Structures are given as C-alpha cells and as structure tokens.
Amino acid sequence: MRIRAVTNNFSVKTNSDIGLGLEDVAQVFRRILFEDILPLWSTVGIDRIRGGFCESISREGRIPSSSRRVRVTARQVYSFSEAARLGWNPTAASACIRHGYRFLLSHSGPDGLLFHSLSDDDTLLDQDHHLYDQAFLLFAYAHSFAHLQDEDYRRRAVSLLKSLRLRLGHEAGGFKDHSRSPYPLRSNPHMHLLEAALAWMAVDANPVWRVLADEIVSLFKSRFFDPDRGVVREYFNADWDVLAEGGRWRIEPGHNYEWAWLILRWAQATGGKIGDRAERMIAFAESHGVDPSRRVAINEVWSDGLTADGQARLWPQTERLKAWLAFAETLDGESKRIAEQNACEASLALLSYLTPGPRGIWHDVMLEDGSFKSGVAPASSLYHIICALGELLRYVERSHPDQGTIKGRALDGGQDALMPPGILMGMA
C-alpha cells in the first residue's frame, strides 16, 4: 500500500530516540504559548494609538517602525479567538478580538473588502483588494463569531463573500488575485479561502460556505494539483494554465503540507473524495522539501525535486506538523505510529524556532548552516503557531483519551498564566 510505503519511507526517529511523545510536546507548546507568547503579543503587540496590532516585535521587545499589512490584524484576531478556545484568558482574548475588529472595519471599503497596507504614519499605501487579505478577513470573522456569537460577524462575512464574487470572481472558476493587477492567478489565496470556508461550515449552516469549499477543492483537483508529480502548483496565467520557468516551476513544501491538511479536513467534513492527493503531497514534501541534516521543511524546491531555496522559515514547520497529524488520523496500527513519529519530529523542529531566546519571541528563518537569521519576530507567524498547537491538542485528546485533557491540566506554576495588569486599558 502507498500509505505504508510513505510512512515507512519517512520514518525518521522512534519515540525513544526523540525522548518526548506528542503529549509531552503538546504540554510544552501550551506552556510556552500561555506563559510567554500570548502575554507579550496581547500587550506589547497591540497598537493602542493607531489601532490594530503591530507588524513585528524585535528581540529586544521593541516595535520597529514599519509599514503594516492590514491582514496581520485579521490573523491576530483569529489567533486570540483560538487562544480563548484553547483555554486562555477569555476576557483578555475578547478584548483583543474587539480591538482588532474595530481596526478591520475602519480599514475596509464600503463593500466590506479589506485594504492592503498602511505606511508607518498610518497613510493608506495600497487601497487594492487582494484575495489573500479577504480570505483572512473571512477567517477572522468565522472565529470571532464562534467565540463571541455576535451576529454582526456573520452578516459581514456573507456580505464580504458576495463582494468577493462580484469584484474578484473569475469566469473560469475561482478568483482573481487582486483588483488592480489580477494576474498571475495564485493557488495560495484559494487555500486560505478554503480554510475560511471550512471554519464557517463548522459554525454556520448557510450553504454558501459549503459551495465555496467545494468550488475551491474542485479547482484544486482540476488545476492546482499536478497529477504527474503529486504536488500543488503556485502560479497560473489568466486561463489557469501553470506558469513555468524553463520548463519547471517552484514548489513550496509548506503549501503542499498545508493543502494536504485542508483537503483531508474537507473530506472529513463533507465525505468528499480526494483519492491519494494528500498522501502524495506529503510524500513529495518529505522526499524533496525536508533537509536531511537539519530535519526542517525548507522554503522552496523545483518541480524536478532540486532545491530552489534551502533556507527554512518557521511557518512550513507548523504545516508539516498539521499535515502529519491529519494524515495519522486516517491510519491505524504501525502506519499510524510512524505518522505520529513524523509529527513529533516536526513539532520538535518548530520548538527550535521558539526556544531559547527572549520569552514570547521566535526566530523566523533558519539558514542553511542551521543557525538562525537575526531579525524581528513577525506577528503573522502567531497564526501558524497557534493553529498548529490547536491541531496538536485536538489530535492528542482524540487519539489518546487516556492522557486526559491537556487543556485542563495545570501548568508548572499551578495555574494558567493570567494576563499582566492593565491588558484591558484602551481596549474596551
């Protein structure tokens, strides 16, 4: 069977070699998130003067002066919604969500579409409507609605989807990339639209979300996925034909893991058929996109399997973890055990970006020699980190019920870390 071949080929360590199981790693992750990351990014990471959230935090704990992408606030709104679901301070989380929501409303057009970016003096730099940004606005609305049960989120989400179809809809299916320069077409924003559609399907019975999810999966099957190589392609012309460079194209291992995770979730939610596509994307990413010495998912490879960019950002490590967890849920016996081992390796790789260092700050880029590039911690990474932790906790609690509920366990200090005093100042 291909499944057994895939998992056996990519078995890298046993639990005894690693020294930690998934349950142990989940507990470590949760402690770092609750005690270090969330207290920092919900205080220092908030812009109480201009609204929204900062773009990054330096390793010295300062906010660099820079332009800001509006969608970063949408991602932070999701992150604090998920934090509340995982058991973090619900009052502080709600305040962060509402703070971000006000900023998003003030930086959207009359049709509900989000603007792109602001200068460091808060001047609107880019009034174009990018598909990628709208996907995260829909995603933020879904999780805000799940946490706060405010009907305004649902109403705005449905209106936003209508505007998306009107302004960016593509006659051959899917969506154009953005309002001013619609081409090349890209698969990546559609991936996040699928993520948003699945989030809405979980909390709202409106059929528009299932229609959107099915439409994107259909486009994935017909255009994005390369059946010969078993990978997802990134860039396309106006007719949805892949754009190549010298007969080959760039492949992002992180996106292959992320698509695998999402289509497995779609199949679970709908009963739809995906064949072996998820498995093949994971297999390609593991074979060609994981550095054999550093054991991290690298940034880019060519479609022929050669390395295009051997550096390794933080976010592909989170997607590798999520993909292996989702794949493990489809397996049993030895194949499941091996998939869990690979998930554990991915989680340990991710931990190396979070520790050691200033509390709540992460490294973004691992260089080819295994050292980390100096620089700020981008706020946009919190979305990836907390989503991966959420998936890990869900997996452990479903697959290992004998371990109890990690979310309900005490941390080393005896209780969940609470917000520092004053977190609600200026955010009512």
Coordinates of C-alpha atoms in Angstrom, one line a residue, residues 210 263-273:
R210 CA -20.1 24.5 1.5
I263 CA -8.3 18.6 1.8
L264 CA -8.2 15.9 4.5
R265 CA -10.3 18.2 6.7
W266 CA -12.6 18.9 3.7
A267 CA -13.0 15.2 3.1
Q268 CA -13.8 14.6 6.8
A269 CA -16.3 17.4 6.9
T270 CA -18.1 16.6 3.7
G271 CA -17.5 12.9 2.8
G272 CA -15.9 14.1 -0.4
K273 CA -13.3 12.1 -2.3

